[in-house]
Short mmCIF file of C-alpha atoms and ligand atoms in Angstrom, two decimals:
data_model
loop_
_atom_site.label_atom_id
_atom_site.label_comp_id
_atom_site.label_asym_id
_atom_site.label_seq_id
_atom_site.Cartn_x
_atom_site.Cartn_y
_atom_site.Cartn_z
CA MET A 1 122.33 122.53 56.01
CA THR A 2 118.94 123.35 56.06
CA THR A 3 116.37 125.14 53.33
CA SER A 4 112.69 126.98 52.93
CA THR A 5 110.55 127.59 49.74
CA ALA A 6 111.19 130.82 48.91
CA THR A 7 112.73 131.15 46.11
CA PRO A 8 115.96 131.30 45.47
CA ALA A 9 115.52 128.68 49.30
CA VAL A 10 116.84 130.84 51.70
CA THR A 11 119.80 128.78 53.45
CA ARG A 12 120.00 128.31 57.44
CA LEU A 13 123.96 127.23 58.28
CA ARG A 14 124.98 126.44 62.88
CA TRP A 15 125.60 130.05 62.91
CA SER A 16 123.24 131.78 60.75
CA SER A 17 120.67 134.88 62.30
CA THR A 18 117.06 134.81 62.15
CA ASP A 19 117.84 138.49 60.83
CA PRO A 20 116.35 139.74 57.55
CA ALA A 21 118.59 142.49 57.77
CA ASP A 22 121.77 139.58 57.85
CA GLN A 23 121.03 137.79 54.79
CA PHE A 24 122.42 138.26 51.10
CA THR A 25 121.78 136.29 47.52
CA VAL A 26 124.34 134.50 45.57
CA HIS A 27 123.97 135.01 41.46
CA ASP A 28 125.47 131.99 38.64
CA PRO A 29 128.13 135.10 36.85
CA ALA A 30 127.09 133.22 34.37
CA THR A 31 123.54 134.74 33.57
CA GLY A 32 122.74 137.12 36.17
CA GLU A 33 120.88 134.56 38.13
CA ALA A 34 120.29 134.46 41.42
CA ILE A 35 120.84 130.86 42.76
CA ALA A 36 121.57 131.02 46.05
CA THR A 37 119.64 133.47 49.06
CA LEU A 38 121.66 132.14 52.19
CA GLN A 39 120.94 133.43 56.19
CA GLY A 40 123.29 134.96 57.19
CA ALA A 41 125.02 135.64 60.73
CA GLY A 42 125.45 138.62 63.14
CA PRO A 43 127.72 139.30 66.14
CA GLN A 44 125.77 137.55 68.78
CA GLN A 45 126.78 134.55 66.32
CA VAL A 46 129.95 135.50 65.70
CA ASP A 47 130.52 135.81 69.71
CA ALA A 48 128.70 132.84 69.43
CA ALA A 49 130.94 131.01 66.62
CA VAL A 50 134.02 131.82 68.43
CA ARG A 51 132.96 130.60 71.53
CA ALA A 52 132.04 127.48 70.80
CA ALA A 53 135.69 126.84 68.34
CA HIS A 54 137.89 128.39 72.33
CA ALA A 55 136.45 125.72 74.23
CA ALA A 56 136.55 122.95 71.71
CA GLN A 57 140.53 123.82 71.11
CA GLN A 58 141.85 122.99 74.29
CA ASN A 59 140.87 119.50 73.23
CA TRP A 60 143.09 119.67 69.52
CA ARG A 61 145.60 121.93 70.65
CA ARG A 62 146.43 118.95 73.28
CA ARG A 63 146.38 116.12 69.87
CA SER A 64 149.70 114.73 68.73
CA HIS A 65 150.80 115.59 65.91
CA ALA A 66 150.38 112.31 63.92
CA GLU A 67 146.60 112.02 65.13
CA ARG A 68 146.00 116.34 63.48
CA GLY A 69 148.53 115.31 60.58
CA ALA A 70 146.20 112.19 60.62
CA VAL A 71 142.91 114.29 60.08
CA LEU A 72 144.86 117.11 57.31
CA ARG A 73 145.91 114.82 55.44
CA ARG A 74 142.28 112.82 55.25
CA ILE A 75 141.17 115.89 54.03
CA ALA A 76 143.20 116.45 51.38
CA ASP A 77 141.73 112.92 50.14
CA THR A 78 138.27 114.41 50.26
CA ILE A 79 138.68 117.18 48.23
CA ARG A 80 140.99 115.07 45.78
CA GLU A 81 137.69 113.07 45.60
CA HIS A 82 134.72 115.70 45.78
CA ALA A 83 136.91 117.71 43.62
CA ALA A 84 134.18 117.82 40.94
CA GLU A 85 131.59 118.63 42.59
CA ILE A 86 133.17 121.47 44.12
CA ALA A 87 134.54 122.79 41.14
CA ALA A 88 131.29 123.00 39.73
CA ILE A 89 130.47 124.66 42.82
CA GLU A 90 132.71 127.33 42.49
CA THR A 91 131.83 127.21 38.31
CA SER A 92 128.55 128.28 39.61
CA ASP A 93 129.24 131.10 42.13
CA ASN A 94 131.92 133.02 40.77
CA GLY A 95 132.04 131.60 37.24
CA LYS A 96 135.66 130.55 36.25
CA PRO A 97 136.25 127.49 34.04
CA THR A 98 135.14 124.53 36.00
CA SER A 99 138.83 123.14 34.38
CA GLN A 100 140.37 125.81 35.99
CA ALA A 101 138.50 125.35 39.17
CA GLU A 102 139.13 121.69 39.19
CA GLY A 103 142.86 121.87 37.72
CA PHE A 104 144.37 124.43 39.62
CA ASP A 105 142.25 125.26 43.11
CA LEU A 106 141.42 121.83 44.59
CA ALA A 107 144.26 120.48 43.42
CA ALA A 108 146.01 123.32 44.72
CA SER A 109 144.01 122.49 47.70
CA ALA A 110 144.86 119.39 48.63
CA ALA A 111 148.33 119.92 48.02
CA ILE A 112 147.88 122.37 51.18
CA PHE A 113 146.44 120.07 53.02
CA ASP A 114 148.86 117.86 52.27
CA LEU A 115 151.71 119.77 52.73
CA PHE A 116 150.68 120.68 56.29
CA ALA A 117 149.89 117.22 57.48
CA GLY A 118 153.49 116.36 56.70
CA SER A 119 155.22 119.92 57.85
CA ILE A 120 153.70 119.90 61.38
CA THR A 121 155.43 115.77 61.66
CA THR A 122 158.33 118.32 61.78
CA PRO A 123 157.32 121.38 63.59
CA PRO A 124 159.98 123.76 64.18
CA SER A 125 160.39 123.06 67.40
CA ALA A 126 164.38 123.57 68.61
CA ALA A 127 166.35 122.56 71.83
CA ALA A 128 169.73 122.89 73.42
CA GLN A 129 171.49 122.90 76.17
CA ASN A 130 172.03 125.81 77.53
CA GLY A 131 174.72 127.21 79.90
CA PRO A 132 172.93 124.53 83.29
CA LEU A 133 169.75 125.25 81.63
CA LEU A 134 167.90 122.97 79.17
CA ASP A 135 166.35 125.16 76.47
CA VAL A 136 163.34 123.76 74.86
CA THR A 137 161.05 126.10 72.32
CA THR A 138 157.47 125.38 71.38
CA LEU A 139 154.98 126.39 69.16
CA GLU A 140 151.90 127.08 70.72
CA PRO A 141 149.11 127.65 68.68
CA TYR A 142 146.93 130.90 68.84
CA GLY A 143 143.90 129.56 69.98
CA VAL A 144 140.89 131.15 66.77
CA ILE A 145 142.00 131.93 64.15
CA GLY A 146 139.85 134.19 62.71
CA ALA A 147 139.62 133.66 58.47
CA ILE A 148 138.80 136.16 56.40
CA VAL A 149 138.55 134.59 53.04
CA PRO A 150 137.81 136.66 49.16
CA PHE A 151 135.80 135.37 46.01
CA ASN A 152 139.02 134.68 44.06
CA TRP A 153 140.42 131.87 45.09
CA PRO A 154 137.56 130.52 47.48
CA PRO A 155 138.49 126.95 47.89
CA ILE A 156 142.05 128.27 48.27
CA HIS A 157 142.31 130.73 50.39
CA THR A 158 140.00 128.74 52.48
CA ALA A 159 143.37 126.08 52.75
CA GLY A 160 145.53 127.86 53.23
CA LYS A 161 144.65 129.71 55.98
CA LEU A 162 142.64 126.19 57.80
CA ALA A 163 145.23 123.68 56.82
CA PRO A 164 148.27 125.57 58.85
CA ALA A 165 146.57 126.89 61.57
CA LEU A 166 144.65 123.12 62.11
CA ALA A 167 147.46 121.85 62.12
CA VAL A 168 149.52 124.08 64.69
CA GLY A 169 146.51 123.54 67.26
CA ASN A 170 144.02 126.68 66.27
CA ALA A 171 140.71 126.20 66.07
CA VAL A 172 138.83 128.16 63.04
CA VAL A 173 136.37 130.29 62.28
CA LEU A 174 136.27 131.67 58.87
CA LYS A 175 135.01 134.21 56.42
CA PRO A 176 133.47 133.21 53.54
CA PRO A 177 133.01 136.08 50.15
CA GLU A 178 129.03 136.95 50.21
CA GLN A 179 129.66 136.76 46.16
CA ALA A 180 131.38 133.43 46.38
CA PRO A 181 130.62 130.72 49.32
CA LEU A 182 128.86 127.59 48.11
CA SER A 183 132.23 126.25 47.39
CA VAL A 184 133.54 127.45 50.82
CA LEU A 185 130.12 126.02 51.81
CA ARG A 186 131.19 122.27 51.25
CA LEU A 187 133.95 122.08 51.51
CA ILE A 188 133.13 122.89 55.38
CA GLU A 189 130.90 120.08 55.07
CA LEU A 190 133.22 118.09 54.35
CA ILE A 191 136.25 118.69 56.52
CA GLU A 192 133.35 118.19 60.04
CA GLU A 193 132.89 114.99 59.01
CA ILE A 194 136.73 114.43 59.33
CA VAL A 195 137.88 117.10 61.86
CA PRO A 196 137.16 115.88 65.93
CA ASP A 197 136.23 118.28 68.49
CA ASP A 198 133.81 121.38 66.70
CA VAL A 199 136.94 123.04 65.87
CA VAL A 200 135.94 124.54 62.59
CA HIS A 201 133.70 127.15 61.54
CA VAL A 202 131.62 129.20 59.35
CA VAL A 203 129.90 132.43 59.68
CA PRO A 204 128.23 133.54 56.36
CA GLY A 205 127.57 137.33 55.65
CA ARG A 206 129.09 140.25 53.63
CA GLY A 207 131.52 142.68 55.44
CA PRO A 208 130.30 143.45 59.27
CA VAL A 209 130.66 140.01 59.72
CA GLY A 210 134.41 139.40 58.56
CA ALA A 211 134.47 143.22 61.02
CA ALA A 212 133.03 141.24 64.08
CA LEU A 213 135.71 138.21 63.99
CA ALA A 214 138.24 140.94 63.45
CA ALA A 215 136.63 142.47 66.98
CA HIS A 216 136.43 139.59 69.07
CA ARG A 217 138.96 139.95 71.48
CA LEU A 218 139.14 135.68 71.84
CA VAL A 219 140.47 136.02 68.97
CA GLY A 220 143.99 135.15 68.67
CA LYS A 221 145.41 135.89 65.62
CA ILE A 222 143.66 136.98 62.22
CA SER A 223 144.41 135.76 58.68
CA PHE A 224 143.01 138.29 56.31
CA THR A 225 142.77 137.97 52.02
CA GLY A 226 141.55 140.79 49.71
CA ALA A 227 142.31 144.42 49.01
CA PRO A 228 144.55 146.64 50.46
CA ALA A 229 141.93 149.24 51.65
CA THR A 230 139.43 145.97 53.82
CA GLY A 231 142.96 145.31 54.75
CA VAL A 232 143.66 148.55 56.91
CA SER A 233 140.33 148.07 58.11
CA VAL A 234 141.06 144.77 60.20
CA LEU A 235 144.48 146.05 60.93
CA LYS A 236 142.39 149.46 62.38
CA THR A 237 139.74 146.61 64.24
CA ALA A 238 142.29 144.11 65.95
CA ALA A 239 144.51 146.83 67.06
CA ASP A 240 141.87 147.89 69.35
CA ASN A 241 143.34 144.03 70.94
CA LEU A 242 146.34 143.89 69.32
CA THR A 243 145.22 140.87 67.79
CA PRO A 244 148.19 140.33 65.00
CA ALA A 245 147.10 139.74 61.60
CA LEU A 246 149.14 137.82 58.91
CA LEU A 247 147.36 140.40 55.19
CA GLU A 248 147.76 139.21 52.06
CA LEU A 249 147.12 142.08 49.71
CA GLY A 250 146.80 143.36 46.09
CA GLY A 251 148.81 143.65 43.43
CA LYS A 252 149.87 144.83 40.13
CA ASN A 253 152.49 142.16 38.98
CA PRO A 254 155.05 143.18 36.38
CA PHE A 255 155.12 141.20 34.02
CA ILE A 256 158.56 142.16 32.45
CA VAL A 257 160.29 141.35 28.73
CA PHE A 258 163.37 141.64 27.35
CA ASP A 259 164.55 142.16 24.16
CA ASP A 260 167.06 138.72 24.11
CA ALA A 261 163.78 136.72 25.15
CA ASP A 262 162.01 134.26 23.97
CA LEU A 263 158.64 135.30 22.99
CA ASP A 264 157.30 132.35 22.04
CA SER A 265 156.97 131.25 25.41
CA ALA A 266 156.27 134.23 27.00
CA VAL A 267 154.03 134.94 25.46
CA PRO A 268 151.75 132.02 26.15
CA TRP A 269 152.53 132.86 29.89
CA LEU A 270 151.29 136.14 29.91
CA ILE A 271 148.31 135.52 28.48
CA GLU A 272 147.97 132.07 31.60
CA GLY A 273 149.23 135.12 33.87
CA GLY A 274 147.14 138.15 32.61
CA TYR A 275 143.85 136.19 32.30
CA PHE A 276 143.03 133.01 34.28
CA ASN A 277 140.98 133.03 36.23
CA GLN A 278 139.33 136.40 34.69
CA GLY A 279 142.65 138.21 35.57
CA GLU A 280 140.17 138.42 39.61
CA ALA A 281 144.26 137.51 40.58
CA CYS A 282 146.29 139.23 42.80
CA THR A 283 149.11 137.36 40.96
CA ALA A 284 147.50 138.84 37.80
CA ALA A 285 149.81 139.83 35.64
CA SER A 286 148.72 142.73 35.26
CA ARG A 287 152.04 144.95 33.82
CA LEU A 288 153.13 143.86 30.64
CA LEU A 289 156.56 145.92 30.71
CA VAL A 290 158.27 145.25 27.65
CA GLN A 291 161.97 146.30 25.82
CA ASP A 292 160.89 148.90 22.85
CA THR A 293 163.12 147.59 20.46
CA VAL A 294 159.69 144.44 20.20
CA TYR A 295 157.30 146.45 22.08
CA ASP A 296 155.09 146.13 18.57
CA GLU A 297 155.75 142.76 17.93
CA VAL A 298 155.09 141.96 21.92
CA ALA A 299 151.86 144.10 21.16
CA ASP A 300 151.03 142.24 17.98
CA ARG A 301 151.35 138.66 19.08
CA VAL A 302 149.69 139.05 22.51
CA ALA A 303 147.00 140.77 20.61
CA ARG A 304 146.29 137.64 18.67
CA ALA A 305 146.23 135.14 21.35
CA VAL A 306 143.38 137.64 23.53
CA ARG A 307 141.47 137.60 20.33
CA ARG A 308 141.55 134.05 19.76
CA LEU A 309 139.80 133.98 23.87
CA THR A 310 136.84 132.07 24.47
CA VAL A 311 134.86 133.91 26.63
CA GLY A 312 132.16 132.58 27.69
CA ASP A 313 130.38 130.21 30.21
CA GLY A 314 132.49 128.29 32.96
CA ALA A 315 131.11 125.67 32.74
CA ASP A 316 131.41 125.32 29.09
CA PRO A 317 135.00 123.25 28.41
CA ALA A 318 135.09 125.87 25.84
CA THR A 319 135.42 128.89 27.78
CA HIS A 320 139.34 130.78 28.53
CA VAL A 321 137.94 133.49 30.58
CA GLY A 322 134.94 132.97 32.24
CA PRO A 323 132.59 135.80 33.52
CA LEU A 324 133.47 138.01 35.98
CA VAL A 325 131.62 137.54 39.84
CA THR A 326 129.43 140.67 40.37
CA SER A 327 127.52 142.78 38.02
CA GLU A 328 129.52 145.68 40.60
CA GLN A 329 132.56 144.11 39.66
CA GLN A 330 131.81 143.77 35.73
CA ARG A 331 131.52 147.47 35.65
CA ARG A 332 133.90 148.67 38.17
CA VAL A 333 136.44 147.18 35.29
CA LEU A 334 134.44 148.35 32.73
CA ASP A 335 134.99 152.03 34.05
CA TYR A 336 138.82 150.96 34.29
CA LEU A 337 138.64 150.82 30.55
CA ASP A 338 137.80 154.05 29.92
CA ILE A 339 139.63 155.28 32.46
CA GLY A 340 142.46 154.52 30.44
CA ARG A 341 141.21 154.97 27.29
CA ALA A 342 140.40 158.58 28.74
CA GLU A 343 144.26 158.64 30.30
CA GLY A 344 145.65 158.50 26.48
CA ALA A 345 145.89 154.24 26.63
CA VAL A 346 144.98 152.83 22.86
CA LEU A 347 142.66 149.85 23.53
CA HIS A 348 144.78 147.87 21.27
CA ALA A 349 142.72 144.53 20.74
CA GLN A 350 139.54 142.60 22.79
CA ALA A 351 138.40 139.21 22.86
CA GLU A 352 134.61 139.25 21.84
CA LEU A 353 132.03 138.93 24.03
CA PRO A 354 129.57 135.46 23.55
CA ALA A 355 126.67 136.11 21.62
CA ASP A 356 124.68 133.00 22.96
CA PRO A 357 121.02 135.29 24.01
CA ARG A 358 121.71 132.55 27.60
CA LEU A 359 124.33 134.48 28.39
CA ALA A 360 123.30 137.68 28.11
CA GLY A 361 122.41 138.88 32.00
CA GLY A 362 126.35 137.01 32.69
CA TYR A 363 129.01 139.41 33.61
CA TYR A 364 131.69 139.61 30.94
CA VAL A 365 134.51 141.56 30.00
CA PRO A 366 135.91 141.54 27.34
CA PRO A 367 140.31 140.44 27.76
CA THR A 368 141.32 143.35 26.56
CA LEU A 369 145.14 144.74 26.18
CA LEU A 370 145.96 148.43 26.50
CA THR A 371 149.33 149.39 24.76
CA GLN A 372 150.50 152.86 24.89
CA VAL A 373 150.60 152.99 28.19
CA ALA A 374 152.23 155.47 30.97
CA PRO A 375 153.86 154.46 34.00
CA THR A 376 151.77 157.02 35.47
CA MET A 377 148.49 155.87 34.42
CA ARG A 378 145.30 155.27 36.71
CA VAL A 379 145.41 152.02 34.65
CA ALA A 380 149.28 151.63 35.79
CA ASN A 381 149.14 151.56 39.49
CA GLU A 382 145.95 150.86 40.48
CA GLU A 383 144.63 147.23 40.60
CA ILE A 384 142.12 146.37 38.29
CA PHE A 385 141.33 142.49 38.81
CA GLY A 386 139.84 141.66 35.74
CA PRO A 387 140.93 140.61 32.96
CA VAL A 388 142.73 143.37 31.16
CA VAL A 389 146.79 143.97 30.38
CA THR A 390 148.02 146.80 30.34
CA MET A 391 151.18 147.73 28.35
CA ILE A 392 153.96 149.79 29.06
CA ARG A 393 157.21 150.73 27.18
CA PHE A 394 160.94 150.27 28.76
CA ARG A 395 164.11 150.92 27.38
CA ASP A 396 166.68 149.43 30.27
CA GLU A 397 167.13 147.64 32.87
CA ASP A 398 167.57 149.81 35.04
CA GLU A 399 164.26 151.62 33.50
CA ALA A 400 162.16 148.42 33.84
CA VAL A 401 163.03 148.21 37.66
CA ARG A 402 162.55 151.76 38.35
CA ILE A 403 158.94 150.96 36.85
CA ALA A 404 157.89 147.69 37.69
CA ASN A 405 158.84 148.94 41.18
CA GLY A 406 156.93 152.34 40.46
CA THR A 407 154.00 151.07 42.44
CA PRO A 408 153.03 150.39 46.58
CA PHE A 409 152.57 147.21 45.73
CA GLY A 410 155.14 144.22 45.77
CA LEU A 411 153.43 140.61 45.81
CA VAL A 412 154.35 139.11 42.01
CA ALA A 413 157.67 139.69 39.56
CA GLY A 414 157.62 137.94 35.65
CA VAL A 415 161.28 138.57 34.14
CA PHE A 416 161.33 137.11 30.72
CA SER A 417 165.38 137.10 29.33
CA GLY A 418 168.07 134.84 27.36
CA ASN A 419 170.12 136.21 29.31
CA HIS A 420 169.86 134.51 32.75
CA GLN A 421 172.32 137.19 34.65
CA ARG A 422 170.79 140.37 33.47
CA ALA A 423 167.21 137.96 34.59
CA LEU A 424 168.90 136.88 38.19
CA ARG A 425 169.86 140.94 38.50
CA THR A 426 166.48 141.97 37.50
CA ALA A 427 165.08 139.40 40.13
CA ASP A 428 167.16 140.77 43.40
CA ALA A 429 166.71 144.33 42.27
CA VAL A 430 162.08 144.49 41.81
CA ARG A 431 160.51 144.30 44.83
CA ALA A 432 158.21 141.35 45.17
CA GLY A 433 157.42 138.09 47.07
CA LEU A 434 157.99 135.83 44.32
CA VAL A 435 159.35 136.49 40.75
CA PHE A 436 159.05 134.06 38.19
CA ILE A 437 161.83 133.38 35.45
CA ASN A 438 160.88 132.57 31.76
CA HIS A 439 157.51 131.53 33.11
CA TYR A 440 155.19 132.33 35.71
CA ASN A 441 153.54 129.16 37.25
CA ARG A 442 151.18 130.04 39.97
CA ALA A 443 151.10 127.12 41.24
CA ALA A 444 154.13 127.18 44.47
CA VAL A 445 152.62 125.63 46.40
CA GLY A 446 155.05 124.59 49.51
CA VAL A 447 157.36 128.23 48.37
CA PRO A 448 156.93 130.95 50.79
CA PHE A 449 153.70 133.56 49.01
CA GLY A 450 153.07 136.72 50.17
CA GLY A 451 154.42 140.32 49.69
CA THR A 452 155.19 143.31 50.49
CA GLY A 453 154.40 147.38 50.91
CA ALA A 454 150.54 147.17 50.16
CA SER A 455 150.15 143.54 48.92
CA GLY A 456 150.97 142.83 52.83
CA TYR A 457 152.67 140.68 55.28
CA GLY A 458 153.38 137.25 56.14
CA ARG A 459 153.65 133.79 54.14
CA GLU A 460 151.07 130.95 53.30
CA HIS A 461 151.68 128.14 52.46
CA ALA A 462 155.08 126.45 53.07
CA HIS A 463 156.62 124.99 55.87
CA GLU A 464 157.89 128.87 57.07
CA THR A 465 153.56 129.37 57.62
CA LEU A 466 153.91 127.40 60.62
CA HIS A 467 154.83 130.95 62.89
CA GLU A 468 152.16 132.79 60.83
CA PHE A 469 149.64 130.10 63.06
CA GLY A 470 152.08 129.35 66.60
CA TYR A 471 154.09 131.60 68.46
CA SER A 472 157.57 131.07 70.29
CA LYS A 473 157.84 129.80 74.05
CA SER A 474 160.14 128.40 75.70
CA LEU A 475 161.05 126.24 78.60
CA ARG A 476 164.01 127.06 80.59
CA ILE A 477 165.30 123.56 83.13
CA PRO A 478 168.38 123.10 84.71
CA ASN A 479 170.33 120.69 83.52
CA GLY A 480 171.85 120.00 86.06
CA LEU A 481 175.20 120.44 84.13
CA GLY A 482 176.13 123.34 86.68
CA PRO A 483 175.03 126.75 89.35
CA ILE A 484 172.62 128.32 87.66
CA PRO A 485 174.16 132.22 87.49
CA ARG A 486 171.20 134.84 89.31
CA TRP A 487 172.09 138.99 88.88
CA GLN A 488 171.77 139.91 92.21
CA PRO A 489 173.56 137.42 94.74
CA SER A 490 174.56 140.43 96.94
CA LEU A 491 169.74 140.41 97.37
CA ASP A 492 169.49 138.14 100.20
CA VAL A 493 165.53 137.49 101.03
CA THR A 494 166.52 134.56 102.08
CA ALA A 495 167.25 136.75 106.04
CA THR A 496 163.84 136.81 108.64
CA PRO A 497 162.73 140.81 107.58
CA GLU A 498 162.52 143.18 110.27
CA ARG A 499 159.33 143.09 111.94
CA LYS A 500 157.57 146.30 112.55
CA GLU A 501 154.96 146.57 115.93
CA PRO A 502 151.97 147.98 115.49
CA ARG A 503 151.90 150.98 117.07
P1 LIG B 1 137.39 142.79 50.18
O1 LIG B 1 139.17 143.09 50.48
O2 LIG B 1 136.39 143.04 49.19
O3 LIG B 1 136.65 141.04 50.19
C1 LIG B 1 138.09 140.12 51.37
C2 LIG B 1 136.90 139.18 51.99
O4 LIG B 1 136.71 140.79 53.60
C3 LIG B 1 135.14 139.31 52.21
O5 LIG B 1 135.07 138.00 53.16
C4 LIG B 1 134.81 140.07 52.91
O6 LIG B 1 133.10 139.77 52.74
C5 LIG B 1 135.55 140.59 53.79
N1 LIG B 1 135.93 141.96 53.96
C6 LIG B 1 134.83 143.13 53.64
N2 LIG B 1 135.36 144.35 54.14
C7 LIG B 1 135.65 143.79 55.47
C8 LIG B 1 136.03 144.14 56.98
N3 LIG B 1 135.60 145.45 57.50
N4 LIG B 1 136.05 143.64 58.46
C9 LIG B 1 136.35 142.57 57.72
N5 LIG B 1 136.34 141.49 56.40
C10 LIG B 1 135.87 142.30 55.76
O7 LIG B 1 138.47 141.69 48.71
P2 LIG B 1 137.71 140.81 47.72
O8 LIG B 1 137.49 142.20 46.53
O9 LIG B 1 137.34 139.51 47.76
O10 LIG B 1 138.74 139.99 46.81
C11 LIG B 1 139.50 140.82 45.89
C12 LIG B 1 140.86 141.31 46.41
O11 LIG B 1 141.84 140.42 46.85
C13 LIG B 1 141.53 142.08 45.65
O12 LIG B 1 142.06 142.68 46.69
C14 LIG B 1 143.39 140.97 46.01
O13 LIG B 1 143.88 140.84 45.27
C15 LIG B 1 142.97 140.14 46.24
N6 LIG B 1 143.27 139.31 46.71
C16 LIG B 1 144.64 139.45 47.29
C17 LIG B 1 145.29 137.96 47.77
C18 LIG B 1 146.47 137.45 48.39
O14 LIG B 1 146.86 136.24 48.75
N7 LIG B 1 147.85 138.72 48.11
C19 LIG B 1 145.09 136.85 46.76
C20 LIG B 1 143.36 137.19 46.82
C21 LIG B 1 143.07 138.07 46.40
#
């Protein structure tokens, strides 16, 4: 990275353009101060990065599994060594508490690299004697993976795309989020020192940079994480080249509490599920569905806990909930509180905002519990992506499932009940890629992660993810165990064809 003397300094990267229109500024959400101006890529730089990755991949794919695995393991170790440093950077542009960045994001990122370092040594390949043929199926890399990352867990999404892509033998061109790119840039800087062959490239910028990447005909597959509307746009762009895409999109996740649940356990999990990472989580427990017999009790317990949350600068170890990532995101979430109240929801509890004048320009939203929410309200259906939990009442199991499945999303769900048969029945009926029973622990590296419906498709963070980053290729080899049947034995192509004399 090189910097000029302007304030904030304009940071140039390998694939920066020279067009001032591609510059963008990153703010510290805790104070609203501008902390960096990056010179982003333009279409020519995206093209050059993809071509460089495409050329480099030829060498990388020929390296042994052991070599690629060793590289991934070294990356995992390096992330652990630099976890505190990268976590502080992540707090500076994303806003989240540093303890969450280090303990969750960076720990998960290292674990993802470790996972695929191990996975690739037992790749999903198969060989079988099949009559007169030996059939051998291998996993082929797509070539260049176009990876597009959102702002909420930048290191995890970077790891979730890079690790399996590199394991299978792909090169990667990655676009970091424009709101919070700094942790990704530091991570990639460290990774570039470890990965040989020049196979990892980063193209900073806003949406059009992602669109240029998705449109590139040398991109073999797109791995996108972000909002459903952006996913649709990515898919339409990719359609022109028939480029396949893995899409991890939003969620409006139900957290279902039956009246026989252990509330001493359910309430702390709900607080973590709803307000961790400022609620800027595709996995946020944003819909709290509670059986009517315990609705008031749960509302009171959650309200008491919400009021105890400390909102503040993520760099302060006392902070539970940091600021939202940008002023736009703050505005959007505050608007949803107005929309909810106008629809008839009750603002049941809020945490205090920080009083420190140094934080007056920060993008804070008070963690909020909305009660008396009806399943038809906008706040019960649209992804708010902030520290807001909407509390909905249900009478029985059937109604709980009906409400849970009543949005287009299907990412994760939580089911809390003391009756394990009821919990399992409900988990079976709920449409989601991942269901937590009597807990809500989202650190699930090794378990297939992804959704259905408007939450997208494809699975990350597990052994099966290797299939997302490679396609099957089969060789059919005569094994000498018998004749290979032909389906047109009567067609004799060895006979000399009748020649037509030229006239
Ligand atoms: P976003 O869709 O606005 O942006 C995501 C990325 O796409 C950014 O890098 C952005 O610059 C880029 N982009 C924007 N327009 C583009 C275009 N036309 N073509 C290509 N790329 C484009 O999402 P966000 O606001 O950064 O993140 C929040 C969303 O991400 C939420 O909906 C959330 O649920 C979702 N998310 C999903 C998961 C998951 O794994 N399912 C995880 C985290 C976040």
